[in-house]
mmCIF file of C-alpha atoms and ligand atoms in Angstrom:
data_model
loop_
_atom_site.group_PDB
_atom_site.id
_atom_site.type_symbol
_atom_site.label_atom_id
_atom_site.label_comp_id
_atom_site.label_asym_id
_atom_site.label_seq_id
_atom_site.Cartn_x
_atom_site.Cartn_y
_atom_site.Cartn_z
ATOM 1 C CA UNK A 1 48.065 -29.688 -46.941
ATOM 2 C CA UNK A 2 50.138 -31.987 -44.812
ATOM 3 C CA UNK A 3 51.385 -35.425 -45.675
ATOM 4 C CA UNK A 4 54.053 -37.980 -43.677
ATOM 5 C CA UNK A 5 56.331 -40.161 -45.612
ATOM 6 C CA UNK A 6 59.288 -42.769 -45.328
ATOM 7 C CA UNK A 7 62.123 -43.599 -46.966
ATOM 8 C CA UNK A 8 65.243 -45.337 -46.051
ATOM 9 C CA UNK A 9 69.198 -44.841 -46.996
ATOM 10 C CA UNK A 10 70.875 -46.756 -50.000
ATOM 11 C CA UNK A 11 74.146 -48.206 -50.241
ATOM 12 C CA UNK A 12 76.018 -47.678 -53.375
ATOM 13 C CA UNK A 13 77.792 -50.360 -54.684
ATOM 14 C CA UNK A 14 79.167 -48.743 -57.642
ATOM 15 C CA UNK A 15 79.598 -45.256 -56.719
ATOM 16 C CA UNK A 16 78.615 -41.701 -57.511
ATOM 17 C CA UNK A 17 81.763 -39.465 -56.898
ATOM 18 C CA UNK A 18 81.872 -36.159 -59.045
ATOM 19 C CA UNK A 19 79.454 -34.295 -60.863
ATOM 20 C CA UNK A 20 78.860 -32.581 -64.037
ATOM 21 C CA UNK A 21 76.471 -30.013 -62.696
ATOM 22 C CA UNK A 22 76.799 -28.688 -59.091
ATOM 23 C CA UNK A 23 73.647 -26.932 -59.214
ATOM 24 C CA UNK A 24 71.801 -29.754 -60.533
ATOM 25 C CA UNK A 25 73.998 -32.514 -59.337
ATOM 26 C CA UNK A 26 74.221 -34.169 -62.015
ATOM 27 C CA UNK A 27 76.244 -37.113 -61.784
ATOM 28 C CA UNK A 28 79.511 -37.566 -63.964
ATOM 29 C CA UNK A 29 78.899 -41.192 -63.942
ATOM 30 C CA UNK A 30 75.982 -43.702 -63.440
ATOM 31 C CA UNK A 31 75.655 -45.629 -60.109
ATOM 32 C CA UNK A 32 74.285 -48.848 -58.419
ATOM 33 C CA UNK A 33 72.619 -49.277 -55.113
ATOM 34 C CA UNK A 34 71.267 -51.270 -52.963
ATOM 35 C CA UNK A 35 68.004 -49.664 -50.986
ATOM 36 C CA UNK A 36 67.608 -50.822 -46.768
ATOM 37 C CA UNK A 37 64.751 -51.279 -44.705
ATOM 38 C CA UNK A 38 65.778 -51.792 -40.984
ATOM 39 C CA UNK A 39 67.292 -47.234 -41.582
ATOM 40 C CA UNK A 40 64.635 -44.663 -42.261
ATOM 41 C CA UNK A 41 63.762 -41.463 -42.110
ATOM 42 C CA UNK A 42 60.397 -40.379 -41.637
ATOM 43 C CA UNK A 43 59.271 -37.024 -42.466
ATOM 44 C CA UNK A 44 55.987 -35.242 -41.935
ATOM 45 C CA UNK A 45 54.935 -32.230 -43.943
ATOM 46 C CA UNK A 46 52.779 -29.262 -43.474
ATOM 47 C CA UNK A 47 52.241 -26.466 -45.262
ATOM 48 C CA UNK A 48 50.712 -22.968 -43.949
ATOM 49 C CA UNK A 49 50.004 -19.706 -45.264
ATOM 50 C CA UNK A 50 50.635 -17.993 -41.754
ATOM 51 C CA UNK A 51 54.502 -19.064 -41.889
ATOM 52 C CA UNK A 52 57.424 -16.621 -43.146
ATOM 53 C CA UNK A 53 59.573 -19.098 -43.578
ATOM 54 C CA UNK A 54 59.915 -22.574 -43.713
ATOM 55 C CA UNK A 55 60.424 -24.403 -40.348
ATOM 56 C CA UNK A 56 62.182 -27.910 -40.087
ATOM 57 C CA UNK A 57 63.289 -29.726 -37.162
ATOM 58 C CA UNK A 58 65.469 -32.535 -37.291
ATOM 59 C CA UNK A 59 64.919 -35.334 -34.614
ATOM 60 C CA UNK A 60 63.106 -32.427 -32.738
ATOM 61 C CA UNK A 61 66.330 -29.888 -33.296
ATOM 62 C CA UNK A 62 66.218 -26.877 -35.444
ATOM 63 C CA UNK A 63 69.140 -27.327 -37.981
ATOM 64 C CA UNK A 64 69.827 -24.434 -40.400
ATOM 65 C CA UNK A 65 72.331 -25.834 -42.805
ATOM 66 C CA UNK A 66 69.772 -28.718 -43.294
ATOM 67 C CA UNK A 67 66.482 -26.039 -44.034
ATOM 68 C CA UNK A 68 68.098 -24.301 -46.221
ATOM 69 C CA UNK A 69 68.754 -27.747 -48.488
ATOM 70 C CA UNK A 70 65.128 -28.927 -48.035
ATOM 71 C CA UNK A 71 63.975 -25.395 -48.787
ATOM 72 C CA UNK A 72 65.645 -25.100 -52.127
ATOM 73 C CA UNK A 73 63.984 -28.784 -52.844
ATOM 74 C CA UNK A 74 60.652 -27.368 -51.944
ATOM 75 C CA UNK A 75 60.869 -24.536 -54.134
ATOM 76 C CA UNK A 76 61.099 -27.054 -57.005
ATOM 77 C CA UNK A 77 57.588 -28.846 -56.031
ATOM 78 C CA UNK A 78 55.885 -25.084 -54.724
ATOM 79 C CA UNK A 79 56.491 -23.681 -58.438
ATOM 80 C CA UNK A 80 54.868 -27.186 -60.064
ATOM 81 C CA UNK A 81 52.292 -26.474 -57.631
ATOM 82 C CA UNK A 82 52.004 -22.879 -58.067
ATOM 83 C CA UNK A 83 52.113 -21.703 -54.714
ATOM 84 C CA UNK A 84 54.440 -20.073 -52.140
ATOM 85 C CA UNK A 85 53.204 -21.234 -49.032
ATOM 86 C CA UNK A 86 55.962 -22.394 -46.743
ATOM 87 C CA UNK A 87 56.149 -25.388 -44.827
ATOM 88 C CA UNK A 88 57.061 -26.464 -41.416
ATOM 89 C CA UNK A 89 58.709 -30.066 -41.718
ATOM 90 C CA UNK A 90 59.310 -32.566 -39.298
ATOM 91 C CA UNK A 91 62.094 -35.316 -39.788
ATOM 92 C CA UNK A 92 63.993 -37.953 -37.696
ATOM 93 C CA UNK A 93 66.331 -40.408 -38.309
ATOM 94 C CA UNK A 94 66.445 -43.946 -36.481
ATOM 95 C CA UNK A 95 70.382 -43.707 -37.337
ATOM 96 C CA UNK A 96 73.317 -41.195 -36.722
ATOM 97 C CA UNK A 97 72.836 -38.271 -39.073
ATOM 98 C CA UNK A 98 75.611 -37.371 -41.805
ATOM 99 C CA UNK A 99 78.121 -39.893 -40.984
ATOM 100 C CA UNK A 100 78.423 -41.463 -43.774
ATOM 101 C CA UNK A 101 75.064 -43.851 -43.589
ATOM 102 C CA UNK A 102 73.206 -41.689 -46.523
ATOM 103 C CA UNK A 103 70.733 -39.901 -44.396
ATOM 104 C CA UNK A 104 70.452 -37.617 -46.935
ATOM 105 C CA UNK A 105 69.567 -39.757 -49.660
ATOM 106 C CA UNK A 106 66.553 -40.693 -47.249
ATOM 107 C CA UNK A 107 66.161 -36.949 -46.374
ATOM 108 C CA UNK A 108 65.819 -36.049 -49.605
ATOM 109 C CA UNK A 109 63.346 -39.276 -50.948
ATOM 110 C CA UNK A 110 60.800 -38.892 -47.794
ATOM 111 C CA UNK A 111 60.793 -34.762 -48.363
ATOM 112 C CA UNK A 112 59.824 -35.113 -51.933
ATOM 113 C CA UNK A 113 57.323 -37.978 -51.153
ATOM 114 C CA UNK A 114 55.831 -36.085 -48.729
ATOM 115 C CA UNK A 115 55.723 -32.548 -50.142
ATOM 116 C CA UNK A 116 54.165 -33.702 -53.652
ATOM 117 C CA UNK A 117 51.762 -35.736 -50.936
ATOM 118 C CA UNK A 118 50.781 -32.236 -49.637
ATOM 119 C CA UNK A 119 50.753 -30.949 -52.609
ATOM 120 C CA UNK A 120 48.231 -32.659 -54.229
ATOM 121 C CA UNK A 121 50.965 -32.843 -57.182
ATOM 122 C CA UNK A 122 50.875 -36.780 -57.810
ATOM 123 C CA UNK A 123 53.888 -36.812 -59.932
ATOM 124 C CA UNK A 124 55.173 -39.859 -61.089
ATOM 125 C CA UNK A 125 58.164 -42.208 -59.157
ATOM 126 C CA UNK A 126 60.714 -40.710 -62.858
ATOM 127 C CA UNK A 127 59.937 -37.005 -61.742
ATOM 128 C CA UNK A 128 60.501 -37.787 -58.110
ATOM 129 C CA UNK A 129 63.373 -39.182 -58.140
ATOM 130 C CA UNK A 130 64.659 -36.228 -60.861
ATOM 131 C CA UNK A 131 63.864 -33.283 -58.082
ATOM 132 C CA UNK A 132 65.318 -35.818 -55.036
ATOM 133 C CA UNK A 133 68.712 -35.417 -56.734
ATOM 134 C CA UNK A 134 68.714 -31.773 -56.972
ATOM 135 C CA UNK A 135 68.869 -32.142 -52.617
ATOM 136 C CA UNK A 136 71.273 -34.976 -53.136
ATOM 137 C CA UNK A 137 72.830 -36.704 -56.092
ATOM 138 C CA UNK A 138 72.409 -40.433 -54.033
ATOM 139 C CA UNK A 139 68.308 -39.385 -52.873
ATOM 140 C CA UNK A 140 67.219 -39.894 -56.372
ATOM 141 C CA UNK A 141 67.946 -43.729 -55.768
ATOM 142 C CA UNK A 142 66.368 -44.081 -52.509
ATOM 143 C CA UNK A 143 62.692 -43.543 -54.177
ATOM 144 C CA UNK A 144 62.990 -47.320 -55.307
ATOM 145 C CA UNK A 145 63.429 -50.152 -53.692
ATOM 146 C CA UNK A 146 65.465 -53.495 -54.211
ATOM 147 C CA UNK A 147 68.772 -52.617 -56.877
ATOM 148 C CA UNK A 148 68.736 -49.288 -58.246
ATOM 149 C CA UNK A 149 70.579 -47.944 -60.729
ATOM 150 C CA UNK A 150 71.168 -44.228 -61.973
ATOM 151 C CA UNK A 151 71.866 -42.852 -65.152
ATOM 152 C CA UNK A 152 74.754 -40.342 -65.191
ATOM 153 C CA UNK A 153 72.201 -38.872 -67.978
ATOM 154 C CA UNK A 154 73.150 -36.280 -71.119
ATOM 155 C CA UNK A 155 70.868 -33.728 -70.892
ATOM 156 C CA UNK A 156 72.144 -30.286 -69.372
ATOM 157 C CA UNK A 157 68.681 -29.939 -67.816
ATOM 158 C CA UNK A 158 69.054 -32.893 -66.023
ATOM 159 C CA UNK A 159 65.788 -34.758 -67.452
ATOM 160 C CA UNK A 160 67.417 -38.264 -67.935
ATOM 161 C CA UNK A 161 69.703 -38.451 -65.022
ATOM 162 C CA UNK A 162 67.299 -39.916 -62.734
ATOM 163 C CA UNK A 163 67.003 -43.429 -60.657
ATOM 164 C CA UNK A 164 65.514 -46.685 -61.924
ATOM 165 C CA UNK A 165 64.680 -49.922 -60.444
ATOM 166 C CA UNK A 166 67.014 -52.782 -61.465
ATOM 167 C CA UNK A 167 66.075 -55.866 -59.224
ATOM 168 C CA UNK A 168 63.221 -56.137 -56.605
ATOM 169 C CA UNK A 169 64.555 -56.785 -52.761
ATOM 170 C CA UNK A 170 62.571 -60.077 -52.332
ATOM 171 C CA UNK A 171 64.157 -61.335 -56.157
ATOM 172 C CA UNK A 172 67.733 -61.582 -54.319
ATOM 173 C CA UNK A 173 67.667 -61.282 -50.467
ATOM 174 C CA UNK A 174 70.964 -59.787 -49.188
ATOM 175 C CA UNK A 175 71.289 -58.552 -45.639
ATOM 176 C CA UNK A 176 73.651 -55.299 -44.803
ATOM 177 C CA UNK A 177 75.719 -54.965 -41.562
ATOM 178 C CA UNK A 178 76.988 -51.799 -40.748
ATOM 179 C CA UNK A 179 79.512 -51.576 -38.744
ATOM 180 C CA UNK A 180 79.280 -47.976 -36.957
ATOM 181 C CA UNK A 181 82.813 -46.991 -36.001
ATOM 182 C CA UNK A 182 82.273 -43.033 -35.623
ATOM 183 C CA UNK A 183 79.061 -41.215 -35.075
ATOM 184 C CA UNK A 184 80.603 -37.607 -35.175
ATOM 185 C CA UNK A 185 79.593 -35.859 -39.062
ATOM 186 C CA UNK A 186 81.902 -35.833 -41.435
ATOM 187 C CA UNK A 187 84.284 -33.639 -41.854
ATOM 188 C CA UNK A 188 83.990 -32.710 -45.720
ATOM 189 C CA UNK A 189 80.662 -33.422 -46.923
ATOM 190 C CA UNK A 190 79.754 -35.530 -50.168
ATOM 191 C CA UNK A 191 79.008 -32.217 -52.424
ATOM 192 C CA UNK A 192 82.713 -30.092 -51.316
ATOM 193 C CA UNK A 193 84.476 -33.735 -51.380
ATOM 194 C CA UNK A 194 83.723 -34.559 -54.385
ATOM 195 C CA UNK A 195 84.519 -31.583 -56.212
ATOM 196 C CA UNK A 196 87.678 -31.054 -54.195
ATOM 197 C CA UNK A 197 88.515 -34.453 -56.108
ATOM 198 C CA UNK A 198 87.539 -33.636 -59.407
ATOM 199 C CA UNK A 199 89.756 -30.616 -59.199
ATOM 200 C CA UNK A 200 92.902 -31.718 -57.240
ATOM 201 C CA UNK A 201 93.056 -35.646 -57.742
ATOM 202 C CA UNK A 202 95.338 -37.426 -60.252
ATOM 203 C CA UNK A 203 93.446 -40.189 -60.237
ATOM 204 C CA UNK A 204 90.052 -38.272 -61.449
ATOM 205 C CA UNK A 205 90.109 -38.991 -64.971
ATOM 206 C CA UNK A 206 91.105 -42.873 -64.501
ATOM 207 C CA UNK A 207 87.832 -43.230 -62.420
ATOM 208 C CA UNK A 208 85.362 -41.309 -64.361
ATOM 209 C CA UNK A 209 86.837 -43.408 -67.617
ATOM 210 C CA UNK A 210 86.218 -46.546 -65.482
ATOM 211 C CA UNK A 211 82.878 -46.266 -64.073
ATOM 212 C CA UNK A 212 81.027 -47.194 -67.032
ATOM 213 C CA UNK A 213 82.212 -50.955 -67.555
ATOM 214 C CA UNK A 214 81.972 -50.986 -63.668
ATOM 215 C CA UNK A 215 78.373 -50.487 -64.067
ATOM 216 C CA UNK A 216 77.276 -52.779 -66.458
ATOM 217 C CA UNK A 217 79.491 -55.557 -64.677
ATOM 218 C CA UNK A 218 77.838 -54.858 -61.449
ATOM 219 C CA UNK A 219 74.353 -54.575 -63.627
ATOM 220 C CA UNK A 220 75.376 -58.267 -65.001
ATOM 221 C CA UNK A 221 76.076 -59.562 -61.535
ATOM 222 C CA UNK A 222 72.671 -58.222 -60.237
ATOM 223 C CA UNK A 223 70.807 -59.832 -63.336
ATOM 224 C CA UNK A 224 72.983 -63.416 -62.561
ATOM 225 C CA UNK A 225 72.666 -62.687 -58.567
ATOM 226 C CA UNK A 226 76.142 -63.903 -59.160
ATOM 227 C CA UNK A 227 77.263 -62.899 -55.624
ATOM 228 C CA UNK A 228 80.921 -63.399 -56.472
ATOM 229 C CA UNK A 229 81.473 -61.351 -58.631
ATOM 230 C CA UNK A 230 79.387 -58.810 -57.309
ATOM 231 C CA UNK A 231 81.330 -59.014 -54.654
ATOM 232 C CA UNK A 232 84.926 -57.933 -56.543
ATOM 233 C CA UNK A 233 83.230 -55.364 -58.357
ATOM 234 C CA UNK A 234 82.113 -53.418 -55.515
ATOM 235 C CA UNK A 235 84.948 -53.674 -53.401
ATOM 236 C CA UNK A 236 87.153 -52.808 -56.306
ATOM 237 C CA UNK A 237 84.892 -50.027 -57.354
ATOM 238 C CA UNK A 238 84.811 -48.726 -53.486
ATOM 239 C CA UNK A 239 88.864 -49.025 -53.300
ATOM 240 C CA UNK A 240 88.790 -46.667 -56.234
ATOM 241 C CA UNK A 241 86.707 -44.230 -55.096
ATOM 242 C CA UNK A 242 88.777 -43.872 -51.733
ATOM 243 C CA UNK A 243 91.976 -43.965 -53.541
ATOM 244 C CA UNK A 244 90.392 -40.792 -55.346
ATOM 245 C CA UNK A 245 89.308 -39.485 -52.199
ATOM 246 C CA UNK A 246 92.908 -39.698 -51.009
ATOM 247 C CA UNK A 247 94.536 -38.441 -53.785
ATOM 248 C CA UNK A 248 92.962 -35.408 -53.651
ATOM 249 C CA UNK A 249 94.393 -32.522 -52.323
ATOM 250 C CA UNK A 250 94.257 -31.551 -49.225
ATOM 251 C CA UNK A 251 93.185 -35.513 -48.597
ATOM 252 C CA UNK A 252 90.069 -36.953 -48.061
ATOM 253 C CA UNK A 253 90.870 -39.823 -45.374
ATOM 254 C CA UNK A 254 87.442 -40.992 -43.911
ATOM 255 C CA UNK A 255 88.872 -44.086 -42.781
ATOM 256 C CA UNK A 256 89.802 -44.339 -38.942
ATOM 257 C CA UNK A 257 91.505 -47.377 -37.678
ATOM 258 C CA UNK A 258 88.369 -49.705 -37.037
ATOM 259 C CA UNK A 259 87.235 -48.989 -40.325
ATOM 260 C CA UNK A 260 90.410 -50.429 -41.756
ATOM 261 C CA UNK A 261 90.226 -53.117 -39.528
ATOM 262 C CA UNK A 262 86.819 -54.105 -40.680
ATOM 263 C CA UNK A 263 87.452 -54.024 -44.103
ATOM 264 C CA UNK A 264 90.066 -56.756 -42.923
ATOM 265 C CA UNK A 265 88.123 -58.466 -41.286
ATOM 266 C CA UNK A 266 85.422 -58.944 -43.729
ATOM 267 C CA UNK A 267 88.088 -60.006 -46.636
ATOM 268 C CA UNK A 268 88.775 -63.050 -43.896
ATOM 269 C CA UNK A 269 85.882 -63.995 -43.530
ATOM 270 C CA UNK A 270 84.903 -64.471 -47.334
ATOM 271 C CA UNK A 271 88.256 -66.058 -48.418
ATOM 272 C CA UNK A 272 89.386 -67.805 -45.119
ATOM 273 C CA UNK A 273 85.987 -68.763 -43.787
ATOM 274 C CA UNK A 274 83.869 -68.971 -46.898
ATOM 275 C CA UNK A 275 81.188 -66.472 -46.115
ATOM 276 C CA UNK A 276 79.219 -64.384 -48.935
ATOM 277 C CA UNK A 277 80.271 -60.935 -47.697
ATOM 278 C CA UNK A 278 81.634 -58.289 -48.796
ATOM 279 C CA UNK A 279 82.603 -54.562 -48.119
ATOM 280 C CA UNK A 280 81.509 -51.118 -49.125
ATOM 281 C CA UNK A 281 82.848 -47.407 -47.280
ATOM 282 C CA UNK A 282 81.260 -44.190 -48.098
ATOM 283 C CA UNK A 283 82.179 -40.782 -47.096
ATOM 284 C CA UNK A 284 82.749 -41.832 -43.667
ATOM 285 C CA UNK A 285 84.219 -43.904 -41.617
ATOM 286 C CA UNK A 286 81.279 -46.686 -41.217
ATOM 287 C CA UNK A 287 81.542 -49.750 -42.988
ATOM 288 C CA UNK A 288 78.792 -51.820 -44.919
ATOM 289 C CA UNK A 289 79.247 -55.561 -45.122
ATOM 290 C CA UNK A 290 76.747 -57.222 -47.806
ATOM 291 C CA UNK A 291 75.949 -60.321 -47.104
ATOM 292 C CA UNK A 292 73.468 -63.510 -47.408
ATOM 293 C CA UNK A 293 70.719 -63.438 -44.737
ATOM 294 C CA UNK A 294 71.689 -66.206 -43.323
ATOM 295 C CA UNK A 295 75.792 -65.047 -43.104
ATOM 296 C CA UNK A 296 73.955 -61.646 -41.197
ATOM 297 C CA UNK A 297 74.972 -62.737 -37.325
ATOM 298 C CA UNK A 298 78.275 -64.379 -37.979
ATOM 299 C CA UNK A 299 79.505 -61.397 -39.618
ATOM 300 C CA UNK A 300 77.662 -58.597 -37.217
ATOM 301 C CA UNK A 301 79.495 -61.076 -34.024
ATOM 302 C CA UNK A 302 82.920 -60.568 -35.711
ATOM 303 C CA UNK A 303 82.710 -56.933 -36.479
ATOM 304 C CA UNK A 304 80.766 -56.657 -32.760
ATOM 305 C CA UNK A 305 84.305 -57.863 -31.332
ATOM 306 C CA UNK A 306 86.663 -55.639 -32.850
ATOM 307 C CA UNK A 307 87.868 -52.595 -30.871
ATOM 308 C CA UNK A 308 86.685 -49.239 -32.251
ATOM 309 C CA UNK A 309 83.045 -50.909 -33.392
ATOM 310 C CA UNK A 310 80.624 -48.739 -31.461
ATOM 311 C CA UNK A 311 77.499 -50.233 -32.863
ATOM 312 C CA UNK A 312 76.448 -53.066 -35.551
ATOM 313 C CA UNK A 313 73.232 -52.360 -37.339
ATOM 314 C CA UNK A 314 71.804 -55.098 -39.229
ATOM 315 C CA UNK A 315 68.909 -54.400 -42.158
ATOM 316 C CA UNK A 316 67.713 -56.509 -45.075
ATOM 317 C CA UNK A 317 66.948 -55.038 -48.618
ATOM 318 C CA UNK A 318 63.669 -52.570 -48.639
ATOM 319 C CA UNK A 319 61.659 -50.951 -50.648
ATOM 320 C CA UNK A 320 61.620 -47.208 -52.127
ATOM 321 C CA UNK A 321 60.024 -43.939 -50.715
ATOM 322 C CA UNK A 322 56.563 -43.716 -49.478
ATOM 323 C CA UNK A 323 54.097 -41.867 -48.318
ATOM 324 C CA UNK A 324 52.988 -43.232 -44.370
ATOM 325 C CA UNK A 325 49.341 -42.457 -42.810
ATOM 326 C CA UNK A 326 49.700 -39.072 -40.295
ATOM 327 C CA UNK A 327 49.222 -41.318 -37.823
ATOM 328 C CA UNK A 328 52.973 -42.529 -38.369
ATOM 329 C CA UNK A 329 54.249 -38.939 -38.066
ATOM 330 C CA UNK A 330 58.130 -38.300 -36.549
HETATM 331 C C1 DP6 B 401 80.202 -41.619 -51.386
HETATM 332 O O1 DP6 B 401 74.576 -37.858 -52.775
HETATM 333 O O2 DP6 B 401 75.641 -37.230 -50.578
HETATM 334 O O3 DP6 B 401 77.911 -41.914 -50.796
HETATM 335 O O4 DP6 B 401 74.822 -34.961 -54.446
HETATM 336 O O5 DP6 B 401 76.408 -33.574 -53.141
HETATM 337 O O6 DP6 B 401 74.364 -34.474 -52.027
HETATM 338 P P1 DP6 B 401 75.417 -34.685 -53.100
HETATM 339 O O7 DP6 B 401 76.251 -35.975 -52.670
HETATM 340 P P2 DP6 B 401 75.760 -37.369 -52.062
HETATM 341 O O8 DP6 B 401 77.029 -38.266 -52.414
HETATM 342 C C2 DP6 B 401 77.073 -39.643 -52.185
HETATM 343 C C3 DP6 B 401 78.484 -40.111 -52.297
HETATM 344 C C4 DP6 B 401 78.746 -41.534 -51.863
HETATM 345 C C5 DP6 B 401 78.596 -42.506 -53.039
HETATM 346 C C6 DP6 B 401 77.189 -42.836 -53.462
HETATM 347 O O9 DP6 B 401 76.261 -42.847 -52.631
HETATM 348 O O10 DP6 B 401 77.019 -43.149 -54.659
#
């Protein structure tokens, strides 16, 4: 009863920011992403009737606040499997951990890969990607590869407000540089931000109204691979969100100075210098540039040389969740 899996972050590119079920997390709107390869988490499960508890260590830490998430995931797999046995999990990142690079969205994808794994359970990628976002709205994404999008669903159970694949990653080869500028966590997370804004920001209801001709425009773009105009969309849809962010009260400023000063950066290159690159900014103050393979180390040497860039990490597009042989165990 033990299983190892992968999975690696996504990058939305037209964002999930507020929910319509906090227990659930169902999303208020649907979202688009982009899945990496070059970021992963890998996660090996094991489950044993001689534990109490569950057990999880996170690149070889114990981490509370981060068991008691994956154990209220597992519950939803043990009671498919019918059993209660608890499970001692093993996970590491090969990037900085809840600073605004998604490793939860890859916590969440491997965990379910690998606990229905070692559960015998074989449920399909639809149901997978369902109990992913109940340990993060963004995870249920991350068990495809390529484009994603998600469904903000109906349903008040949650059944159609689940992750599908859009576009393969080998049908439109982007490349992603992220430019790390902070690797200290965040200081709101995702879940408390994004309800702080649904409650306190003016500019709430403007960007739920919004999101879903943002979505199909960004779906259209995909389709075209018109880069152009996926390029406005998602900086547009990314400015939004922030403005949201900041609006809300007390703020929500992830930015620091460097990420500011990327963002510039990257707008010079595209309309002064004629590269295909643009910018997207989560909860945090790292900044993705999307960009054409070939654009990749032009625009990871310019963000390199700007003060405040501690780090440039450069993936291409990968594919979703999966399960690895033990042998490939964190
Ligand atoms: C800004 O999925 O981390 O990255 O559902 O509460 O776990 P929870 O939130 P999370 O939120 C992601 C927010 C975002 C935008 C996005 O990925 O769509």
């Amino acid at each position: 009863m033990a299983a190892t899996a992968q999975a690696q972050p996504n990058i939305a590119l037209v964002k999930y920011w507020g929910k319509r079920d906090t227990r659930l997390n169902l999303p208020v709107t649907g979202s688009l992403s982009i899945t990496l390869d070059a970021l992963w988490t890998r996660t090996r499960i094991e489950f044993d009737a001689s534990l109490r508890h569950d057990e999880l260590r996170l690149n070889g830490k114990e981490d509370p606040a981060t068991l008691a998430r994956a154990s209220a995931c597992l519950d939803l797999l043990r009671r498919r499997a019918g059993t209660t046995q608890r499970a001692r999990i093993d996970t590491r990142n090969n990037f900085p951990t809840a600073a605004g690079l998604a490793s939860s969205a890859s916590g969440f994808a491997a965990l379910v890969v690998a606990a229905d794994a070692a559960l015998g359970l074989t449920l399909d990628r639809r149901t997978l990607s369902m109990l992913a976002r109940q340990g993060s709205g963004s995870a249920a994404r991350s068990l495809f590869g390529g484009f994603v999008s998600m469904a903000a669903g109906q349903r008040d159970d949650g059944a159609d407000a689940v992750a599908q694949p859009l576009l393969g990653a080998a049908a439109w080869p982007l490349a992603v540089v992220v430019a790390v500028t902070s690797d200290r966590r965040k200081h709101v997370g995702s879940g408390a931000g994004m309800e702080r804004s649904r409650r306190t920001s003016p500019f709430y209801p403007a960007w739920v109204d919004s999101a879903a001709a943002d979505l199909a425009a960004a779906q259209r773009a995909v389709q075209a691979r018109d880069f152009a105009a996926l390029a406005e969309l998602s900086e547009h849809n990314c400015l939004k969100m922030h403005a949201v962010m900041q609006s809300s009260r007390p703020p929500l400023l992830y930015w620091n100075g460097a990420t500011v000063d990327c963002m510039q950066r990257i707008r010079a290159l595209r309309e002064d210098a004629g590269e295909q690159v643009f910018f997207t900014v989560d909860a945090g103050a790292q900044v993705k540039a999307v960009c054409t393979p070939d654009a990749a180390p032009r625009v990871a040497a310019a963000l390199a040389e700007l003060p405040g860039v501690a780090q440039v990490l450069s993936s291409r597009l990968g594919e979703g969740a999966r399960r690895l042989d033990d042998s490939e165990a964190p």
